[in-house]
Amino acid sequence: MAKLLLKFNAAVIREFLIDKERLSVGRMNDNDLVIDHPLISGHHCRICFQGGGYSIEDLESTNGTYVNDQFIKKSDLRHNDVISLARHTLIFLDETGRALKTTTSEASGAAAAACEKEGWLRVLKGAVAFKEYPLKALSTYIGRSDRAQVPIRGSGFFKSAPEVAASVHRKSDGYILVAVAEGYPVVNGQKVVGSIPLKEGDIIDCGSTTLQLELRDPS
């Protein structure tokens, strides 16, 4: 069973077993894991077990949620990941090594090949700042927020894009797209709910912006 080690100033102050599919973390008493500190939001983040793996989602917290020093809106979790919440730290432990399951063997093979190359998102359609974006960070965010590395616009004059629509995560075996705004990103014509492994040539539609995943030899 997966668990969390709650640390404050490098000292472990609590061990918490993850014994349910959804676990909320925050300052208010109705959370599963309560952290009583003024810099922690009332409902700060949520950890979920879905599709054979764990993920974490920020709940619009004031001071943000970070995984391995990377700001996230939603991210997969793996054994020994470090979750930072203000001055507190959660160490995620899951020695079974479970990760999100891929949907097909073809996708798994493509993902394995992806780890040997660098990913880029090339803009096929849409008014954005650049024509291509490297996927060199552990997490790259797509949205209209200033924090998003890949800016997008909505799909109509009155429809604005989400602050963060999706994120692309670089894993040891390839790239995964996570739908932060579920059902908004579309990959190869299919709306994404949860996460999906990416392979070279995949088309990602977010509002009026169309992107394509390219894999290139490291420069």
C-alpha atoms as one frame of an Amber mdcrd trajectory, in Angstrom:
protein
   0.000   0.000   0.000   1.260   3.459  -0.899   1.920   5.977   1.860   3.037
   9.541   2.522   5.701  10.787   4.885   4.865  14.285   6.124   8.004  16.317
   6.860   8.518  19.766   8.317  12.016  21.303   8.435  13.490  17.937   7.335
  11.921  16.058  10.274   9.280  13.354   9.644   6.255  14.289  11.755   3.703
  11.803  10.440   3.267   8.701   8.292  -0.027   8.416   6.410  -1.315   5.349
   4.537  -3.193   5.956   1.287  -6.080   3.539   1.787  -8.681   5.116  -0.512
  -8.973   6.132  -4.169  -9.202   9.876  -3.409  -7.285  11.567  -0.624  -7.560
  15.294   0.074  -4.842  17.388   1.703  -5.341  20.814   3.238  -5.740  23.004
   6.310  -9.466  22.406   6.957 -10.597  19.576   9.197 -12.692  17.873   6.495
  -9.508  16.807   4.628  -8.175  13.271   4.889  -4.722  14.622   5.687  -4.894
  17.856   7.671  -1.861  20.177   7.704  -2.548  23.023  10.121  -0.401  25.820
   8.736  -1.486  29.276   7.465   0.387  28.852   4.165  -1.586  25.680   3.363
  -4.911  26.300   1.609  -8.162  24.990   3.069  -8.266  22.339   0.335  -4.762
  22.363  -1.113  -4.391  19.253  -3.283  -5.825  15.802  -3.956  -4.118  12.458
  -4.545  -6.011   9.904  -6.649  -5.594   6.258  -7.599  -6.898   5.699 -11.123
  -6.002   3.531 -14.072  -3.516   1.497 -12.081  -1.433   4.452 -10.844  -1.386
   7.484  -8.578  -1.656  11.144  -9.524  -1.801  14.466  -7.682  -3.904  17.519
  -8.544  -3.606  21.040  -7.170  -6.960  22.443  -5.997  -6.325  26.066  -6.961
  -4.200  26.531  -3.830  -2.821  29.958  -2.985   0.830  28.931  -2.748   0.865
  26.104  -5.272   1.796  22.440  -5.333   5.217  21.255  -6.497   6.452  17.780
  -7.416  10.224  17.374  -7.468  10.549  21.187  -7.451   8.299  21.542 -10.525
   5.085  23.589 -10.242   2.148  21.361 -11.199  -1.564  21.520 -11.761  -1.848
  17.774 -12.217   0.911  15.172 -12.334   1.546  11.449 -12.084   3.253  10.208
  -8.920   6.060   7.686  -8.679   7.947   6.090  -5.798  10.080   8.633  -3.863
   8.518  11.701  -5.520   8.814  14.801  -3.326   5.654  16.908  -2.992   6.222
  20.429  -1.658   3.350  22.330  -0.010   4.531  25.680   1.362   7.004  24.740
   4.129   5.862  21.136   4.380   7.028  18.176   2.320   5.265  14.931   1.473
   7.364  11.964   0.359   5.303   9.615  -1.809   6.255   5.961  -1.271   4.895
   3.156  -3.443   7.378   0.299  -3.591   5.126  -1.711  -5.905   6.271   0.687
  -8.634   2.780   1.054 -10.086   2.413   3.583 -12.858  -0.401   4.534 -15.204
  -1.188   1.699 -17.597  -0.772   2.310 -21.306  -3.741   1.521 -23.459  -2.031
  -0.625 -26.101   1.218  -2.479 -26.635   1.879  -0.252 -29.632   1.723   2.833
 -27.430   4.101   1.195 -24.934   6.625   0.441 -27.631   6.437   3.944 -29.021
   6.877   5.398 -25.546   9.972   3.295 -24.947  11.534   4.619 -28.124  10.637
   8.171 -27.126  12.940   8.125 -24.109  15.947   8.078 -26.447  14.917  11.300
 -28.197  13.911  14.821 -27.230  10.270  15.817 -27.568   9.094  19.028 -29.217
   5.621  20.452 -29.719   5.345  22.024 -33.162   2.523  24.530 -33.756   0.425
  23.586 -36.783  -2.353  26.124 -36.214  -3.041  28.938 -33.770  -1.716  32.348
 -32.763   1.052  31.698 -30.226   4.434  33.213 -29.453   6.659  30.608 -31.126
   6.310  27.873 -33.722   7.786  25.092 -31.610   8.359  24.337 -27.944  10.889
  21.899 -26.419   9.756  19.327 -23.857  12.984  19.329 -21.847  11.467  19.925
 -18.405   9.854  17.132 -16.399   6.500  18.870 -16.902   5.393  21.285 -19.636
   2.052  23.097 -19.277  -0.346  24.111 -22.071  -2.831  26.911 -21.380  -3.476
  30.638 -21.305  -1.876  31.181 -17.878   1.389  33.111 -17.678   2.825  30.007
 -15.999   2.077  27.813 -19.015   5.110  27.185 -21.215   2.926  26.615 -24.296
   0.336  29.435 -24.674  -2.986  28.772 -26.365  -6.236  30.550 -27.154  -9.847
  29.421 -27.033 -11.971  28.087 -29.877 -14.221  31.055 -30.557 -14.433  34.783
 -30.094 -16.096  34.530 -26.687 -14.510  31.281 -25.522 -11.277  31.667 -23.617
  -8.930  28.735 -23.092  -8.468  27.265 -19.589  -5.700  28.675 -17.393  -4.031
  25.267 -17.768  -5.607  22.879 -20.273  -3.082  20.057 -20.257   0.407  19.075
 -19.232   3.010  16.900 -20.933   5.253  14.907 -18.614   8.628  13.510 -19.586
   9.067  10.015 -18.167  11.879   7.493 -18.451   9.834   5.585 -21.049   8.453
   8.488 -23.077   5.873  11.275 -22.826   2.417  11.370 -21.220  -0.286  14.001
 -21.715  -2.497  14.737 -18.692  -5.833  16.491 -19.216  -5.892  19.156 -16.497
  -9.175  20.470 -17.935 -10.682  17.056 -18.614 -12.233  16.677 -22.051 -10.685
  19.916 -23.354  -7.475  18.599 -24.938  -8.077  16.366 -27.946  -5.456  13.865
 -29.143  -5.909  12.445 -32.629  -9.580  13.431 -32.585 -10.350  11.906 -29.181
 -11.130  13.978 -26.076  -8.755  13.142 -23.234  -9.980  12.401 -19.715  -7.194
  11.509 -17.302  -3.946  10.787 -19.112  -2.721   9.214 -22.332   0.722   8.135
 -23.588   1.985  10.122 -26.564   3.790   8.846 -29.623   5.581  10.660 -32.408
   3.234  12.416 -34.808   0.299  12.662 -32.407  -1.925  15.702 -33.026  -2.995
  17.673 -29.946  -5.860  20.158 -30.254  -6.428  22.686 -27.469  -9.051  25.229
 -28.443  -7.963  26.952 -31.651  -4.355  25.762 -31.258  -3.130  22.570 -32.913
   0.170  21.007 -31.892   2.100  17.983 -33.106   4.578  15.914 -31.124   7.955
  15.516 -32.792  10.849  13.395 -31.519  14.341  14.552 -32.401  17.831  13.312
 -31.741  19.436  15.181 -28.807  21.307  18.259 -30.002
